[in-house]
Coordinates of C-alpha atoms and ligand atoms in Angstrom, one line a residue:
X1096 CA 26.0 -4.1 8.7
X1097 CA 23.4 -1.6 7.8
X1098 CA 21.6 0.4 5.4
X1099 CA 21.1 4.3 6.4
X1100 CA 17.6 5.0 5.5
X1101 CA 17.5 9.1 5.5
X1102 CA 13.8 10.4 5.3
X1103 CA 12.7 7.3 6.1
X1104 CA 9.4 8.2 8.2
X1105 CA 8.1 9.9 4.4
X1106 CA 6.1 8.4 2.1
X1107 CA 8.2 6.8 -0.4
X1108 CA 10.7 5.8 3.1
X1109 CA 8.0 4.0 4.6
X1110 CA 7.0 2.0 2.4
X1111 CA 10.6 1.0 1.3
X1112 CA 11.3 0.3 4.8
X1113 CA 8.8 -2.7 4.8
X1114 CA 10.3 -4.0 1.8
X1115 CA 13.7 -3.9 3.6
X1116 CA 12.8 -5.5 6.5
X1117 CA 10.8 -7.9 4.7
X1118 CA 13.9 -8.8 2.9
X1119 CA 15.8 -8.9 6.5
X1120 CA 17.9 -6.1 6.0
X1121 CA 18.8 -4.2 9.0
X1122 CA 18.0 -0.6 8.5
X1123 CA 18.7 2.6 10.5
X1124 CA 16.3 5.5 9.9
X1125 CA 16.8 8.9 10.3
X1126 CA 14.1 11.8 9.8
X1127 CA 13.4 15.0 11.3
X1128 CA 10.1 14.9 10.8
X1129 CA 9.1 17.9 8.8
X1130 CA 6.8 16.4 6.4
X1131 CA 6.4 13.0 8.5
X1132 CA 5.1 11.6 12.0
X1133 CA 6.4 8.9 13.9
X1134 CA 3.5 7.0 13.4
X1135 CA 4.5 5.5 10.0
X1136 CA 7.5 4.0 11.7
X1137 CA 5.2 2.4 14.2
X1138 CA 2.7 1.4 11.3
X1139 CA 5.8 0.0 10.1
X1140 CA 6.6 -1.9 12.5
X1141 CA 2.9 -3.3 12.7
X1142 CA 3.2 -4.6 9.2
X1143 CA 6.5 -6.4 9.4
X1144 CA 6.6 -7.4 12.7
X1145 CA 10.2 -5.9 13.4
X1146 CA 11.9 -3.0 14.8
X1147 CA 12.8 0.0 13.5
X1148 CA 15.8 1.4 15.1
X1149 CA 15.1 5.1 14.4
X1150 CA 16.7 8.5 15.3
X1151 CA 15.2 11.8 15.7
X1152 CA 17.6 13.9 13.7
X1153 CA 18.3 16.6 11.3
X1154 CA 20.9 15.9 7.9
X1155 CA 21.8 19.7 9.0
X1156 CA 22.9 18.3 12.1
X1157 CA 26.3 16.9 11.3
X1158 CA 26.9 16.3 14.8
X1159 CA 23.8 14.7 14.9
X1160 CA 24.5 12.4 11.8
X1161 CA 27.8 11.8 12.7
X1162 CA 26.5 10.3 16.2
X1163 CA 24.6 7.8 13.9
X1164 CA 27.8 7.4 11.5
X1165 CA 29.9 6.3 15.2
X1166 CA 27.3 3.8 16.4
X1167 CA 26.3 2.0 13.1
X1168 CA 27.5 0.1 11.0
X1169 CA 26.6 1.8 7.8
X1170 CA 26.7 0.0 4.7
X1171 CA 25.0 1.5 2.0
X1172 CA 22.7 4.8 2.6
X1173 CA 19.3 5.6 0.6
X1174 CA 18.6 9.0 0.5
X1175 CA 15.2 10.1 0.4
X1176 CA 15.4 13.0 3.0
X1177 CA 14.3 16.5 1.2
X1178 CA 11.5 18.6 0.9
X1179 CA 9.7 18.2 -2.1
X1180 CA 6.9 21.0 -2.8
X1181 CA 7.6 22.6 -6.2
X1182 CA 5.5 25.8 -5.7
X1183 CA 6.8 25.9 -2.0
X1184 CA 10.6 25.8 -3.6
X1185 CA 9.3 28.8 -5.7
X1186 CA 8.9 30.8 -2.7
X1187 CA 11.5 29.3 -0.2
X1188 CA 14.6 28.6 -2.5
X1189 CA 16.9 29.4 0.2
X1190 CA 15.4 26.8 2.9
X1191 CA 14.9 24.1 -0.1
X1192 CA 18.4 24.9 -1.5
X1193 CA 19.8 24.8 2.1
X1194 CA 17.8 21.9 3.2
X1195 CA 18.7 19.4 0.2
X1196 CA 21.7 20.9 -0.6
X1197 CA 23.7 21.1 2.0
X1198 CA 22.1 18.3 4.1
X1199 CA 23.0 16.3 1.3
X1200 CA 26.2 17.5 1.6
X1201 CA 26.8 16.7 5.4
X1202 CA 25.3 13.3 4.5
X1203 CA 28.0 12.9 1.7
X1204 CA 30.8 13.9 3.6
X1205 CA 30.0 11.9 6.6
X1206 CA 29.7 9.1 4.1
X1207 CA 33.0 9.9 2.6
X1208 CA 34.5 9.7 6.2
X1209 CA 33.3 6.7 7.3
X1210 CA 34.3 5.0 4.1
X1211 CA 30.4 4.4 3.4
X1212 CA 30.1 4.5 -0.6
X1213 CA 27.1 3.0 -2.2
X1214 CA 24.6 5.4 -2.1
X1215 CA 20.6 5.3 -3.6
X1216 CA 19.4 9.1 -4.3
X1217 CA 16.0 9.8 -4.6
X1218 CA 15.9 12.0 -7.8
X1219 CA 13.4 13.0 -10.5
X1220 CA 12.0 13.0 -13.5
X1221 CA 11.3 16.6 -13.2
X1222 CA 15.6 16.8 -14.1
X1223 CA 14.0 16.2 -17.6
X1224 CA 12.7 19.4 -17.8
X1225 CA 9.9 20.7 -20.2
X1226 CA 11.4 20.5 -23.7
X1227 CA 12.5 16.6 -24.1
X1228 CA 9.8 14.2 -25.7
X1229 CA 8.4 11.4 -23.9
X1230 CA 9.7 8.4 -23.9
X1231 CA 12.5 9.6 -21.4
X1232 CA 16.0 8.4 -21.6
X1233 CA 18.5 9.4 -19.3
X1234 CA 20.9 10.1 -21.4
X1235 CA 18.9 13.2 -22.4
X1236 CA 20.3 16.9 -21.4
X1237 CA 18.3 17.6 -18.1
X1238 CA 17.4 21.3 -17.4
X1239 CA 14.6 22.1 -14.5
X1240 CA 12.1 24.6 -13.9
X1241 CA 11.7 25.4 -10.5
X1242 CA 14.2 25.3 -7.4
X1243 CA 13.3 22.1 -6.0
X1244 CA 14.2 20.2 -9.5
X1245 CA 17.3 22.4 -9.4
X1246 CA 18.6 20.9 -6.5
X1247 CA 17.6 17.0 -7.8
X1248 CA 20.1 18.3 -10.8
X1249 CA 22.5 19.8 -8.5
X1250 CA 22.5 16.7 -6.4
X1251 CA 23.3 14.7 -9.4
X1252 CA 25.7 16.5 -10.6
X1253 CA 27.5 16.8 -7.1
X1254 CA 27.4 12.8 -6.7
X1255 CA 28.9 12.6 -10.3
X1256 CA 31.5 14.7 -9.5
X1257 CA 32.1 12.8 -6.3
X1258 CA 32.4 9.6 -8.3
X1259 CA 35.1 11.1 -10.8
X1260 CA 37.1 11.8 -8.0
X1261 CA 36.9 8.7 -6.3
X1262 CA 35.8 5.5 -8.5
X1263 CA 35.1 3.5 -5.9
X1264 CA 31.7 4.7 -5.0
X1265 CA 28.6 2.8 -6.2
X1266 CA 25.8 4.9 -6.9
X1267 CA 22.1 4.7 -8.4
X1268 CA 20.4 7.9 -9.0
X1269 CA 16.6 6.9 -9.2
X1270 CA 14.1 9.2 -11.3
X1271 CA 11.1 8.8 -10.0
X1272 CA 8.0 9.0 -12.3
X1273 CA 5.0 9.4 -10.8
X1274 CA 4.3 7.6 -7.4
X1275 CA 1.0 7.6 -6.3
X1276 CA -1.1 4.6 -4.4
X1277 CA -0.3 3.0 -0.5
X1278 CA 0.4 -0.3 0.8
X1279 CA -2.0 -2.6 0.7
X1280 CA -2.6 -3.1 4.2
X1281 CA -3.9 0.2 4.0
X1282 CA -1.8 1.4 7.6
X1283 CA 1.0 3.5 5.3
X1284 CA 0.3 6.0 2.4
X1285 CA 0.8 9.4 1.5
X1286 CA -0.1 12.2 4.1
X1287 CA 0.1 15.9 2.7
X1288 CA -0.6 18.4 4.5
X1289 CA -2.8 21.3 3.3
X1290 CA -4.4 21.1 0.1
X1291 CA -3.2 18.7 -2.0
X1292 CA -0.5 19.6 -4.8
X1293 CA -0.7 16.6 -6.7
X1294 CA -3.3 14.8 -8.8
X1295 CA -3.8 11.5 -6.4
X1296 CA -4.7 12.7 -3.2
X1297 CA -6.6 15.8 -4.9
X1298 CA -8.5 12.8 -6.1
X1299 CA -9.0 10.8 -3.2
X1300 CA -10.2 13.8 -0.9
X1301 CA -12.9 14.4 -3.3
X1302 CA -13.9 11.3 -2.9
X1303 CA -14.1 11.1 0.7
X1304 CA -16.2 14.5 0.4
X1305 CA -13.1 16.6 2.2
X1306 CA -13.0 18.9 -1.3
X1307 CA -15.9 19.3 -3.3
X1308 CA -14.5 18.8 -7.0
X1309 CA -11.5 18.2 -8.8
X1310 CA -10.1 20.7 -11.0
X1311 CA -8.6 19.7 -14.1
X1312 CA -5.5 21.6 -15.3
X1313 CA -5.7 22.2 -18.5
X1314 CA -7.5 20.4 -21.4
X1315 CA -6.2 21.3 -24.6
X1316 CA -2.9 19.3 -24.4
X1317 CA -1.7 17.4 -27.4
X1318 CA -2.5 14.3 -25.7
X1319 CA -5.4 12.2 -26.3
X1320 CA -8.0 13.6 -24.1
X1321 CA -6.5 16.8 -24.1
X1322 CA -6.0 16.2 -20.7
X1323 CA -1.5 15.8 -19.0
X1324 CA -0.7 12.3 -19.1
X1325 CA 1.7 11.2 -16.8
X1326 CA 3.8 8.1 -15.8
X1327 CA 2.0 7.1 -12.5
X1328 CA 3.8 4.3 -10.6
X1329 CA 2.5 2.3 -7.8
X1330 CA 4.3 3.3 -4.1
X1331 CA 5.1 -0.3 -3.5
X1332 CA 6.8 -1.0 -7.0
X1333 CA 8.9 2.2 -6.4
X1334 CA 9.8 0.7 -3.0
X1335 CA 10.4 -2.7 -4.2
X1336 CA 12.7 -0.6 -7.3
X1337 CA 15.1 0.5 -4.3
X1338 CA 15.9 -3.3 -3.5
X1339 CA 16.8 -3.8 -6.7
X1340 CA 19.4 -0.5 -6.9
X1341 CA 20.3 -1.4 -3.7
X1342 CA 21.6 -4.9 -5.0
X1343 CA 23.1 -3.5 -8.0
X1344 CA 25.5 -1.1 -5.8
X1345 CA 26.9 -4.1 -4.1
X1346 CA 27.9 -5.2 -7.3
X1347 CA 28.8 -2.6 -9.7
X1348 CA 31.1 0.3 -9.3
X1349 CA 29.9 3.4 -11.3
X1350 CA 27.2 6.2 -11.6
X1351 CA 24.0 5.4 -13.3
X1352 CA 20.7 7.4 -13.6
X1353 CA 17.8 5.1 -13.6
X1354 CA 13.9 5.9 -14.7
X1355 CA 11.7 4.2 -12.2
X1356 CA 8.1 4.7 -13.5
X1357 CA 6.1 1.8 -15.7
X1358 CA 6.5 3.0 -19.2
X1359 CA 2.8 4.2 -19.9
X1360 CA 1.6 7.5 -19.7
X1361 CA -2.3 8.0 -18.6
X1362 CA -3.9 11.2 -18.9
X1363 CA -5.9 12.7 -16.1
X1364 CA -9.5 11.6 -17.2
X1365 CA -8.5 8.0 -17.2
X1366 CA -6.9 8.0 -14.1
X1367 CA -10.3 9.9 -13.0
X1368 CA -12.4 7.1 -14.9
X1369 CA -10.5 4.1 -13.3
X1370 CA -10.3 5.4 -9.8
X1371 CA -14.5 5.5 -10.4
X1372 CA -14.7 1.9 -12.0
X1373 CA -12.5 0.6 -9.2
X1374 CA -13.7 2.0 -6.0
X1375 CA -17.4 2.6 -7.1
X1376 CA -17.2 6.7 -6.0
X1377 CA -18.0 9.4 -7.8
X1378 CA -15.4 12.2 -8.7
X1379 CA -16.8 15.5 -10.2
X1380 CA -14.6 17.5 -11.8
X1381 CA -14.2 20.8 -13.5
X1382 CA -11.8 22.7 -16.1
X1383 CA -9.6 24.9 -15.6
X1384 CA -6.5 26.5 -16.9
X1385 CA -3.3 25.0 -17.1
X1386 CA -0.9 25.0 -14.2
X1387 CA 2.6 27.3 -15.2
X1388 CA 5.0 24.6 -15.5
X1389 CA 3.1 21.2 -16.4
X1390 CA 3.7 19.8 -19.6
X1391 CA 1.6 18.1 -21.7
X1392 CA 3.3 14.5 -21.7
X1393 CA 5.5 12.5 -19.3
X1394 CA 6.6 9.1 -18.8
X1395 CA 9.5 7.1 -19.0
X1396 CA 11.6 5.0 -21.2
X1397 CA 12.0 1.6 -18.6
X1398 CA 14.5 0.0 -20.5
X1399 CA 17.4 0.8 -18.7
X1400 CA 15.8 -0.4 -15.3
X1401 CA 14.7 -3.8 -16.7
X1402 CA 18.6 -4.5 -17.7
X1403 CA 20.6 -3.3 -15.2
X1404 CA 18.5 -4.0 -11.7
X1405 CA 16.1 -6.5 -13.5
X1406 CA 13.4 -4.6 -12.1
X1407 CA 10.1 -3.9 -13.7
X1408 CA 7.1 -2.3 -12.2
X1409 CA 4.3 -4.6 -11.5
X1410 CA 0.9 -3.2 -10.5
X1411 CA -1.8 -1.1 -13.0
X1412 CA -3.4 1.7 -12.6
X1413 CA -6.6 0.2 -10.8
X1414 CA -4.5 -0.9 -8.3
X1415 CA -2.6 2.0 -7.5
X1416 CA -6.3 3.5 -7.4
X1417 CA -7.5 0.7 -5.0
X1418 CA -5.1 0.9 -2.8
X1419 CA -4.7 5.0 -2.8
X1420 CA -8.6 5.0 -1.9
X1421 CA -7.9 2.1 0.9
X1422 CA -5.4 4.0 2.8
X1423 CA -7.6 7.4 2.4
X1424 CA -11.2 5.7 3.5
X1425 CA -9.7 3.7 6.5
X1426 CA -8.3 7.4 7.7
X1427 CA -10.8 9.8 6.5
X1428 CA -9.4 13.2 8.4
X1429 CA -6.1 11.9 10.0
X1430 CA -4.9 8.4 10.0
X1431 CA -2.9 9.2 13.4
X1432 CA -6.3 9.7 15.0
X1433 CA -9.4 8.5 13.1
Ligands
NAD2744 P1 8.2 12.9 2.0 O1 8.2 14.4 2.3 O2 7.0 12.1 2.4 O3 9.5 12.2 2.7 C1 10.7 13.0 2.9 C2 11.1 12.8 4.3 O4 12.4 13.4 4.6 C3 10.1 13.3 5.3 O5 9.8 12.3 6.3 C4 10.8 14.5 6.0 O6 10.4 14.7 7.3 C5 12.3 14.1 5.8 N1 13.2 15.2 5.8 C6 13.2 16.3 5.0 N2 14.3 17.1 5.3 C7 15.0 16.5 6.2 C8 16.2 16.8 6.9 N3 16.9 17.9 6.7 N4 16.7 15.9 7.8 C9 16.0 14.8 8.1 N5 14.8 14.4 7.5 C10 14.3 15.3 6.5 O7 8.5 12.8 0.5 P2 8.5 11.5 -0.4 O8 7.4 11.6 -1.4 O9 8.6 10.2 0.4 O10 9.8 11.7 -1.3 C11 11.0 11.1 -0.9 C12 12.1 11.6 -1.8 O11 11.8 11.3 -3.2 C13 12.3 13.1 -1.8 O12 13.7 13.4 -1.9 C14 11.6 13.6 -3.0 O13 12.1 14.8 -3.5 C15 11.8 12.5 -4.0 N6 10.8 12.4 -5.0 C16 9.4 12.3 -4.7 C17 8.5 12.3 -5.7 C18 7.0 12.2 -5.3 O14 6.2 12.5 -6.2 N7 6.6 11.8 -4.1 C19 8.8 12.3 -7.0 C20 10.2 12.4 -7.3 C21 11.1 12.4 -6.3
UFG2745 N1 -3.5 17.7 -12.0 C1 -4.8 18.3 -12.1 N2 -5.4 18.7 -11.0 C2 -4.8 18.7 -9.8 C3 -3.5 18.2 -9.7 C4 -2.8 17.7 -10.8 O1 -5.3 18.3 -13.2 O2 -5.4 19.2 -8.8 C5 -2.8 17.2 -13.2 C6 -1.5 17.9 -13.6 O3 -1.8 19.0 -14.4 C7 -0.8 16.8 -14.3 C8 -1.2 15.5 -13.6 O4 -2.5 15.9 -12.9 O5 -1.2 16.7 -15.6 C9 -0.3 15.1 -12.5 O6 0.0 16.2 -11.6 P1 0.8 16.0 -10.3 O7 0.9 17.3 -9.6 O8 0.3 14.8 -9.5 O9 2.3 15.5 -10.8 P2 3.3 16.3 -11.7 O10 3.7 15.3 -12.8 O11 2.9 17.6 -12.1 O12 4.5 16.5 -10.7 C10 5.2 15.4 -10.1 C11 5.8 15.7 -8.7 C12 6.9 16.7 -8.9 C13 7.9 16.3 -9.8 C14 7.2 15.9 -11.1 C15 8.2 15.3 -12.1 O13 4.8 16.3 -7.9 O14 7.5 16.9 -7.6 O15 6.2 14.9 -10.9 O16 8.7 14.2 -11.6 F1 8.8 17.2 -10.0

């Protein structure tokens, strides 16, 4: 018996993978590498000691996936595999719609047929859209902004709809906060390519001296500072987070939407003033407008995490800045080569 890890070479993937090998579970991986390289499995494999049994394919692919389907047995699957880039998803619908769509579709449908049905989705809080007030609850009507949280809705509604037809699946949707931070051996962490989208590795490449400043987006929020406050949760919590839903599918049949974040929201000076005090670097920054499509406030009510999969996250803020600035100093440039 296995668990189908899909986008499992990615950033959130990786690091979940060490906690299910750590926790001896056998796991089969499949990525196509768009937004990964095959050295996070090997880094992987270097931190738990085990092997990753791995294949090179596409969720388009049904062939493909079906190969995987034939030769495992697949107990439970956790979906991470999608593409992710909101202003990408603005220009591309059609490749992001197709992509997480219907991959997730093929993936669904293969589960169907093999009788696979507990399933961990990788969703969002961006499914919250911009007019609900912070704390989140997820019972709240969802709405989205941009394609890419359309298809996180779509996905959800899709699985929902699956389950109403066939009560026998078990399945967690997880909305993700914030995940930002790496493991703390420092050999995994988040690798974008290009310039930077999101607040954390913005950060951490001014640091290293790879972009000169920060720019801040937007400072007349109704927040303390006047700066977004977000729910930033540490890569390794998230990761352990997935256990935990994991577990709860082998017991529980339903469909349940969970926030994974840590409950407090910290606006974009602190996070700027505690990656400082932590790692002793210096990160100028300037003003500038606000991004189209932030909003002011974001984090989540936990509640519903803590009760059903007894999970809670664990790590602050300094640490999620520690160990963000570990992985990004040991690698300066390119962590396959430097
Ligand atoms: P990531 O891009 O690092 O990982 C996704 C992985 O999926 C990559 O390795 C990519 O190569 C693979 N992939 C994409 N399309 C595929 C396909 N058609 N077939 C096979 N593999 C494919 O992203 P991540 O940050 O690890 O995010 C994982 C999941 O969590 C995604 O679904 C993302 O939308 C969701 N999520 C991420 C965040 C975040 O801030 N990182 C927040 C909320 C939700
Ligand atoms: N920010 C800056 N400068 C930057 C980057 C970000 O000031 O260069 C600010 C943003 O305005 C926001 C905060 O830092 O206030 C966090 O921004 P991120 O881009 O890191 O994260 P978001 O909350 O905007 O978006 C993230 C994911 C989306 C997801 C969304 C909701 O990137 O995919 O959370 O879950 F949809």
């Amino acid at each position: 018996m296995a668990v189908l890890v899909t986008g499992g070479a990615g950033y959130i993937g990786s690091h979940t993978l060490v906690e299910l090998l750590e926790a001896s579970i056998d796991v089969v991986v499949v990525d196509n590498y768009s937004n990964s390289k095959p050295e996070a499995l090997n880094r992987v494999k270097r931190i738990t000691g085990k092997d990753v049994t791995f294949y090179e394919v596409d969720l388009l692919d049904e062939k493909g996936m079906e190969a995987v389907f034939k030769k495992h047995d697949i107990e439970a699957v956790i979906h991470f595999a999608g593409l992710k880039a909101v202003g990408e998803s603005v220009a591309l619908p059609l490749s992001y719609y197709h992509n997480n769509i219907t991959g997730s579709l093929i993936l669904f449908k293969l589960m169907n047929q093999y009788g696979v049905k507990k399933l961990v989705f990788s969703s969002s809080a961006t499914v919250y859209g911009l007019s609900n007030l912070s704390p989140l609850i997820e019972d709240l009507p969802l709405s989205t902004t941009n394609p890419y949280g359309t298809t996180k809705w779509m996905i959800e509604k899709i699985l929902e709809d699956i389950y109403q037809a066939d009560p026998t699946w078990q399945i967690v949707l997880l909305r993700y906060f914030n995940p930002i931070g790496a493991h703390e051996s420092g050999l995994i962490g988040e690798d974008p390519s290009g310039i930077p989208n999101n607040l954390m590795p913005y950060v951490t490449q001014v640091g290293i001296g790879k972009r000169k400043q920060l720019g801040i987006f937007g400072k007349d929020y109704d927040t303390p500072d006047g700066t977004g406050v977000r729910d930033y949760i540490h890569v390794v919590d998230l990761a352990k987070g997935h256990l935990s839903a994991l577990a709860y599918t082998t017991t529980q049949q339903g469909i349940e939407a969970i926030n994974l974040g840590t409950g407090k929201g910290h606006s974009v000076l602190e996070v700027i003033k505690t990656f400082e005090k932590a790692n002793d670097v210096k990160i100028p920054y300037t003003f500038m407008d606000r991004r189209p499509g932030d909003i002011g406030t974001c984090y989540a009510d936990v509640s519903k995490a803590k009760e059903l999969l007894g999970w809670e996250a664990k790590r602050s803020l300094e640490d999620m800045c520690r160990d963000a600035w570990r992985w990004q100093s040991m690698y300066p440039e390119d962590y396959v080569n430097d």
